[in-house]
Every structure is written in structure tokens, then in C-alpha cells.
XYZ file of C-alpha atoms in Angstrom:
430
model
C 133.648 56.898 100.683
C 135.300 55.618 103.751
C 138.715 54.084 103.903
C 137.297 50.651 104.757
C 135.065 50.668 101.640
C 138.071 50.829 99.333
C 139.596 47.671 100.790
C 139.177 44.306 99.235
C 136.371 42.030 100.295
C 137.322 40.006 103.395
C 140.389 42.111 104.221
C 138.750 43.502 107.387
C 137.955 40.042 108.763
C 141.461 38.828 108.079
C 142.925 41.779 110.020
C 140.708 41.092 113.045
C 141.613 37.396 113.011
C 145.306 38.137 112.863
C 144.921 40.727 115.619
C 143.030 38.247 117.850
C 145.622 35.566 117.204
C 148.448 37.840 118.267
C 146.611 38.949 121.409
C 145.777 35.339 122.212
C 149.397 34.306 121.983
C 150.429 37.198 124.225
C 147.711 36.372 126.765
C 148.586 32.673 126.754
C 152.233 33.483 127.324
C 151.324 35.801 130.226
C 149.072 33.145 131.753
C 151.844 30.573 131.492
C 154.295 32.900 133.215
C 151.798 33.721 135.941
C 150.997 30.059 136.440
C 154.691 29.265 136.775
C 155.063 31.907 139.478
C 151.794 31.073 141.242
C 151.924 29.099 144.494
C 149.757 26.065 143.948
C 148.772 23.553 146.610
C 151.112 20.942 145.178
C 154.065 23.318 145.236
C 153.178 24.711 148.700
C 153.091 21.225 150.243
C 156.468 20.388 148.726
C 158.097 23.571 149.964
C 156.515 23.777 153.413
C 156.964 20.110 154.296
C 160.729 20.478 153.977
C 160.782 23.754 155.944
C 158.537 22.541 158.765
C 160.454 19.280 159.268
C 163.748 21.168 159.393
C 162.554 23.927 161.754
C 160.700 21.665 164.234
C 162.844 18.529 164.255
C 166.020 19.346 162.339
C 165.240 16.455 159.989
C 165.675 16.482 156.176
C 162.353 15.660 154.507
C 161.242 16.045 150.907
C 158.005 15.387 148.999
C 158.870 13.099 146.101
C 155.367 12.894 144.652
C 151.853 14.142 145.372
C 148.543 12.986 143.928
C 144.988 14.302 144.336
C 141.814 12.206 144.172
C 138.146 12.745 145.048
C 136.596 9.936 147.105
C 132.999 9.475 148.195
C 132.311 9.496 151.889
C 131.092 5.903 151.869
C 134.406 4.706 150.405
C 136.689 6.382 152.979
C 136.877 3.364 155.270
C 138.273 1.230 152.453
C 141.205 3.637 151.971
C 142.199 3.511 155.665
C 144.511 1.005 157.340
C 144.379 -0.096 160.981
C 148.158 -0.539 161.147
C 148.774 3.130 160.229
C 148.526 6.135 162.551
C 145.008 7.535 162.068
C 144.398 11.114 163.215
C 141.102 12.997 163.382
C 141.355 16.661 162.348
C 139.071 19.455 163.585
C 138.006 21.707 160.707
C 136.149 25.000 160.288
C 132.406 25.021 160.880
C 132.420 21.618 162.566
C 133.830 19.806 159.523
C 136.083 16.852 160.285
C 139.113 15.709 158.330
C 141.652 12.934 158.781
C 145.317 12.085 158.210
C 146.846 8.653 157.675
C 150.579 8.254 158.348
C 152.409 5.006 157.596
C 154.280 3.367 160.489
C 157.660 3.778 158.737
C 157.181 7.557 158.753
C 156.041 7.561 162.391
C 159.100 5.526 163.363
C 161.384 8.005 161.628
C 159.833 10.943 163.509
C 160.237 9.127 166.834
C 163.891 8.279 166.127
C 164.635 11.885 165.208
C 162.980 13.149 168.401
C 164.651 10.612 170.699
C 168.140 9.821 169.342
C 168.531 12.706 166.880
C 168.994 10.568 163.735
C 167.090 8.189 161.470
C 168.378 4.761 160.517
C 167.327 2.772 157.506
C 166.150 -0.359 159.325
C 162.411 -0.938 159.416
C 160.627 -0.916 162.767
C 158.903 -3.970 164.183
C 155.137 -3.997 163.756
C 153.315 -2.566 166.763
C 150.017 -0.760 167.373
C 150.085 3.008 167.197
C 149.674 4.811 170.531
C 148.664 8.259 171.721
C 152.350 9.049 172.262
C 152.925 8.597 168.528
C 150.040 10.978 167.834
C 151.448 13.567 170.268
C 154.836 13.471 168.499
C 153.290 13.907 165.024
C 150.725 16.571 166.050
C 153.103 19.617 165.992
C 154.297 18.700 162.494
C 150.707 18.442 161.202
C 149.450 21.656 162.843
C 152.427 23.708 161.638
C 152.110 22.342 158.093
C 148.445 23.386 157.795
C 149.106 26.763 159.435
C 151.880 27.651 156.965
C 150.477 26.199 153.744
C 147.086 27.938 153.705
C 148.277 31.606 153.788
C 150.693 31.276 150.830
C 148.211 29.706 148.369
C 147.109 31.899 145.455
C 143.973 29.961 144.508
C 141.080 30.881 146.859
C 139.537 27.408 146.529
C 142.776 25.673 147.487
C 143.220 28.078 150.399
C 139.689 27.323 151.628
C 140.377 23.589 151.326
C 143.413 23.720 153.676
C 142.415 26.544 155.996
C 141.296 26.037 159.589
C 142.319 22.408 160.234
C 144.087 21.398 163.470
C 144.902 18.132 165.230
C 141.917 16.705 167.073
C 142.470 13.208 168.436
C 143.896 9.791 167.668
C 141.392 7.340 166.181
C 141.305 3.838 167.611
C 140.809 2.103 164.263
C 139.628 2.680 160.689
C 135.979 1.984 161.539
C 135.911 4.587 164.297
C 137.543 7.215 162.082
C 135.178 6.498 159.168
C 132.167 7.003 161.451
C 133.497 10.432 162.459
C 133.876 11.502 158.812
C 130.284 12.261 157.801
C 130.758 14.499 154.744
C 129.482 13.333 151.341
C 132.765 13.764 149.412
C 136.425 14.087 150.307
C 139.646 15.113 148.596
C 142.569 12.821 149.375
C 146.099 14.209 148.971
C 148.714 11.424 149.011
C 152.289 12.584 149.693
C 155.283 10.314 149.133
C 157.966 11.433 151.605
C 161.724 10.963 151.533
C 163.206 11.112 155.035
C 166.839 11.729 155.987
C 168.091 11.796 152.368
C 166.898 8.364 151.386
C 167.115 6.607 154.754
C 163.356 5.970 154.677
C 160.429 6.526 152.348
C 156.762 6.419 153.257
C 153.381 7.973 152.589
C 151.189 10.501 154.351
C 147.596 10.960 153.187
C 145.478 14.049 153.885
C 141.702 13.448 153.808
C 139.763 16.726 153.640
C 136.076 17.379 152.867
C 135.482 19.081 149.530
C 134.159 22.626 149.379
C 130.896 21.402 147.813
C 130.403 18.925 150.670
C 130.974 21.669 153.229
C 128.442 23.912 151.483
C 125.859 21.110 151.511
C 126.245 20.741 155.266
C 125.347 24.396 155.833
C 122.551 24.727 153.247
C 119.152 25.028 154.949
C 115.642 24.622 153.516
C 113.706 27.752 152.649
C 112.032 29.462 155.580
C 114.545 28.579 158.283
C 115.868 31.403 160.385
C 119.475 32.289 161.127
C 119.043 31.179 164.717
C 118.135 27.682 163.542
C 121.252 27.661 161.349
C 123.450 28.268 164.399
C 121.770 25.582 166.479
C 121.829 22.937 163.725
C 125.571 23.137 163.052
C 127.269 19.797 163.658
C 129.294 19.551 166.826
C 132.385 17.352 166.730
C 132.212 16.738 170.486
C 128.616 15.476 170.255
C 129.563 13.340 167.263
C 132.445 11.682 169.092
C 130.405 11.198 172.280
C 127.705 9.477 170.195
C 130.066 6.755 168.972
C 129.688 3.243 170.329
C 132.273 2.045 172.841
C 132.881 -1.657 173.474
C 133.376 -2.434 177.176
C 134.345 -5.706 178.811
C 133.490 -6.797 182.355
C 136.306 -8.867 183.866
C 134.984 -10.833 186.828
C 138.317 -12.205 187.967
C 141.654 -13.531 186.739
C 142.788 -17.129 187.222
C 146.341 -18.420 187.109
C 146.877 -22.048 186.118
C 149.617 -24.106 184.479
C 149.548 -24.487 180.719
C 149.117 -28.241 181.072
C 145.934 -27.783 183.100
C 144.661 -25.158 180.646
C 145.069 -27.543 177.720
C 143.225 -30.243 179.679
C 140.042 -28.198 180.179
C 136.876 -29.795 178.788
C 133.336 -28.619 178.126
C 131.248 -28.667 181.294
C 134.184 -28.494 183.661
C 133.746 -26.110 186.624
C 136.307 -23.454 187.541
C 136.605 -22.117 191.061
C 136.357 -18.327 191.175
C 138.337 -16.135 193.496
C 136.428 -15.472 196.776
C 134.936 -11.971 196.904
C 135.195 -11.380 193.142
C 131.630 -10.157 192.613
C 132.030 -6.817 194.446
C 135.227 -6.075 192.500
C 134.539 -6.315 188.754
C 136.933 -4.531 186.372
C 135.472 -2.484 183.483
C 138.017 -2.536 180.635
C 138.274 -1.598 176.963
C 138.952 -4.026 174.136
C 142.680 -3.345 174.546
C 142.663 -4.178 178.280
C 142.753 -0.643 179.683
C 140.937 -0.477 183.054
C 138.292 2.279 183.068
C 136.737 1.596 186.457
C 135.266 -0.986 188.817
C 131.793 -2.216 189.609
C 129.585 -4.655 191.511
C 127.656 -7.573 189.953
C 123.919 -7.671 190.607
C 120.491 -8.454 189.055
C 118.237 -6.148 186.980
C 114.989 -7.534 185.508
C 116.190 -11.101 185.955
C 119.533 -10.659 184.180
C 123.050 -10.036 185.392
C 124.132 -6.397 185.556
C 127.145 -4.414 186.703
C 126.772 -1.240 188.750
C 129.781 1.095 188.285
C 131.386 2.361 191.469
C 132.051 6.074 191.384
C 133.839 8.218 193.936
C 131.557 10.481 196.007
C 131.015 13.980 194.699
C 132.502 15.607 197.811
C 135.864 13.981 196.969
C 136.297 16.430 194.086
C 133.829 19.150 195.193
C 134.062 19.604 198.983
C 131.170 21.298 200.778
C 132.570 24.173 202.838
C 129.887 26.886 202.805
C 127.105 27.356 205.341
C 124.574 27.037 202.514
C 125.846 23.472 201.862
C 124.838 22.290 205.364
C 121.492 20.736 204.238
C 123.449 18.582 201.751
C 125.728 17.147 204.436
C 124.405 14.228 206.503
C 125.645 15.574 209.860
C 123.909 16.922 213.004
C 123.767 20.643 213.632
C 126.766 22.010 215.523
C 126.091 24.245 218.552
C 128.450 26.956 219.788
C 128.620 28.864 223.090
C 128.333 32.638 222.958
C 130.093 35.080 225.275
C 127.020 35.318 227.575
C 126.949 31.541 228.113
C 123.839 31.017 225.972
C 123.731 28.333 223.263
C 122.853 29.041 219.710
C 122.725 26.845 216.606
C 124.392 27.893 213.360
C 123.592 29.655 211.144
C 120.752 31.307 213.267
C 121.681 34.731 214.675
C 121.201 35.639 218.407
C 119.170 38.749 219.265
C 119.857 40.330 222.738
C 117.588 43.094 224.022
C 118.648 46.089 226.147
C 116.725 44.749 229.147
C 118.698 41.496 229.107
C 121.948 43.430 229.004
C 120.865 45.558 231.972
C 119.885 42.446 233.978
C 123.273 40.895 233.260
C 125.076 44.034 234.473
C 123.082 44.074 237.701
C 123.982 40.435 238.376
C 127.693 41.321 238.533
C 129.203 41.755 242.096
C 129.326 45.404 243.292
C 132.589 47.298 243.186
C 134.062 48.646 246.514
C 133.083 52.245 247.220
C 135.977 54.742 247.337
C 134.105 57.964 247.951
C 134.730 59.852 251.250
C 137.637 57.736 252.395
C 141.297 58.606 252.365
C 143.957 56.582 250.615
C 145.379 55.442 253.978
C 141.949 54.234 255.119
C 141.477 52.338 251.855
C 144.779 50.558 252.378
C 143.831 49.609 255.943
C 140.423 48.320 254.857
C 141.859 46.176 252.092
C 144.841 44.731 253.993
C 142.922 41.571 254.740
C 142.037 41.104 251.076
C 145.604 41.479 249.804
C 147.799 38.436 249.553
C 151.326 39.901 249.849
C 154.101 37.308 249.461
C 156.842 39.435 251.163
C 157.173 40.802 254.753
C 155.203 43.861 255.756
C 157.242 47.070 255.985
C 155.734 47.982 259.410
C 157.825 45.229 261.118
C 161.159 46.992 260.353
C 163.237 48.146 263.476
C 163.181 51.737 264.662
C 165.989 54.117 263.708
C 166.328 55.818 267.114
C 169.585 53.978 268.023
C 171.603 55.632 265.285
C 174.469 57.920 266.540
C 174.102 61.659 266.412
C 175.801 63.527 263.666
C 177.169 66.109 266.175
C 179.982 63.730 267.339
C 181.750 63.896 263.982
C 185.163 65.710 264.080
C 185.501 69.187 262.702
C 187.217 69.651 259.382
C 189.540 72.352 260.800
C 191.640 69.743 262.682
C 192.967 68.212 259.466
C 196.762 68.517 258.962
C 198.183 71.176 256.679
C 199.499 70.202 253.280
C 202.455 72.627 253.153
C 205.070 69.880 253.642
C 204.431 68.341 250.258
C 207.477 68.432 247.909
C 207.668 70.946 245.140
C 206.619 69.451 241.862
C 209.077 71.648 239.907
C 212.029 69.352 240.876
C 210.619 66.442 238.886
C 212.750 65.396 235.892
C 211.684 66.293 232.423
C 209.891 63.614 230.453
C 211.025 63.119 226.870
C 208.709 61.600 224.357
C 210.472 59.151 222.099
C 208.855 57.952 218.969
C 208.650 54.260 218.589
C 211.374 53.020 216.273
């Protein structure tokens, strides 16, 4: 009989239950300790936001609170605000994300970058500009680059990985059109800036992992090549957005009293020559170009004026000559013949021989002495100085025999003896 058969009924089950309960408590305690040490997304954003703000700008910043919420893609536009700074983020695989930063936070970043401190007064309301986006872009890129590698959860790491600053959105409608995923995860961060000087919110809007997987799922039977060609392209998406343009015919200056007195049907005199100089502007008044007013199919139309292509791409090569509206340029060769570029000139040996024979003959030197050559060529030489042959003869010079003999010179014995000279003493300079 075995040892377990002598036990009481139910004693074996009670031992297993107690054993499982003890192991469960140990495992739960280990999971709690591991979870406390694990780097979650909430903790990573709190830690890295403070480090990034201090390292890039030297500004104290802390995350007071963070909340996560899943939002459908159709409801994203309702969570955006035109007065805030709206940034479009480029994500992995063509996915697009977004960031919304409140103006009070943007103003604090600008003050820290310009004057080195943040004051508690609120900024006056103004539209966000591309300069504001350029100041906030390094903070955003560094935050995403440092948060993703330290996350322990693979899903949270995949949610934050690969996002960088893309562009500044004009308004909430434009940004919502660029966000085409089915679902998004919004991460709202409440920030404390400069130890309580200012408090504001920053919201991260990232496509969920399920929405990213749906974008890359293909029907059965499609090849891998079709998968690569059908990936969404952020550049094509942005270029496909509608842009509102305004055609400004001219600008009139008039007193306010006359402006208030305008009535329906009254005629305004336009500036002379305004039709060939129409301004093409955006809704904010930025001038994009100029054009000329004309007619197309019975309606008014504006033809944009563009600079010629050769202004940015000059034509310098010989192969570009057919594209240039200029006559062919002729050059003179060494033989005096004309040729047109770029055609080459072919000269035969017979033509070279005929050209050599046309040259004047050289004077013959054979059989004549050098003196005869000089006499023959005297008439051809143009000498600017007198001829040597006209010099006087040397026959009138005296003979050298009349010079006195050297023996008649006086003797030198009467010279005084040099031994009687006084001694010379050398004295050193004092």
C-alpha cells in the first residue's frame, strides 16, 4: 500500500491547494516587484521630459499628470484647437501622428530660448508661426528618441518608436485630413514649467498598433511588390490637400469716411495696368506669385507668371544648342576657312601641300659665301645706325718706334733708407 493510500480522504487535495496558494502569493509578490522596477510609458515620459528640457534649454520642467485615451480617427478634429501649436509627425511605415501644444507652453519655451527665464504672465493671443514650430521641434524629436529605447513593454516601445517632427499644420482641419488612421491613442501631459511659473498641456496623438497593422494588411493573392508600391506616402498625402488661393487684382487706398459712404452699385476706379500684375496670395496674405488676367472658355482666368527655366538651369553645353533660340556662331580656323560649330573640319594632305606651295620661296644660300650673302641682302636690311664702312682710316696713327727706351729712366738709389723710420706702437683703445 502506498503512502498516499493511508492518508485521509481529501488530504491530498488540501495539500495541493495550500501549495498553489503559497506559490501564487510568491509569484504575485515577484510580479509586483518587477512591475515597480519596470519602465512604463507613463514613467518614461515623466523622467525624460525633465531631462530633455534641462539638457536642451536649461529649463526646469515636470510632468504633473498623464492620461491615456483611445480616440477614433473621425473624432480627432474635435480634440484639436486652432489656437494651439499643431505639429504633424512623420512615423514609421508612412504612418502620421500629431502633437498639440498649448500657447502658454510655447510662450514659455520661447522666453527660455530668448531671455533665459520664464515669467508667470500670460502671453497675448497670437497665431502660431513656423518659428514657434522650429523652436519646439528639437524638444519633441529628442523626447521621442530617448523614451522609446528605455521602455520595457514591446507594445509601448512600438507605439513611440520612429516618430520625428514633420511640419507645422495650418489649422485643425488640415491636420485632421493628414491623420488617416482608423484609431489613435492620445497621451495628455500636464506640464509644470519653471517650478510653478506656468502650467500647460501637451497632447501626443499616435496611431494605435492595430490601426497600423490594418494599413499594411493586404488581400490574399497580392505579391510583395504590390505591398511596397501601395504603402502610403506622406509627401503624396500632403500634396493632395486642398489649398485656398486668393487673386488680388489691386489695392486701393481711401479715407475711412469715403469707405463708410460706399453704396451698392457704386463704381471704383482701378489702378491703371493692374491686370498684368495680379498677386496670388494665401488666406493669410502671404504672396506666392504673380499672374496675368485673361479669358478661358468665356470666364476670367489668371495665368501664373513663372521665371524661365534657364534662370535656374543655364544651358552651357554644345548639346543644348538646339534648345537655345540663337543663330549658329561661326569661327575662323587657322587656315582662314570658316566652319560652324559643332561640325569638325577635315583637311586632306593635298590641301596642305597646296597651301605650302603658295607660301613665298625662301632665299637660296647654297654656293655663296657669307660675305656675298651680306652684300646681296644689304638693300633688304633696314639698319637704324651708321654703317661701319664709313669709319676713318687708321693710317695717320703714330708709329710705335718713336717711344723712348726704358733704359733712360732715372735710378732709384737715392731713395732714403726705410730703416730710419720711427717705431709704431699699437695702443689699445681705452
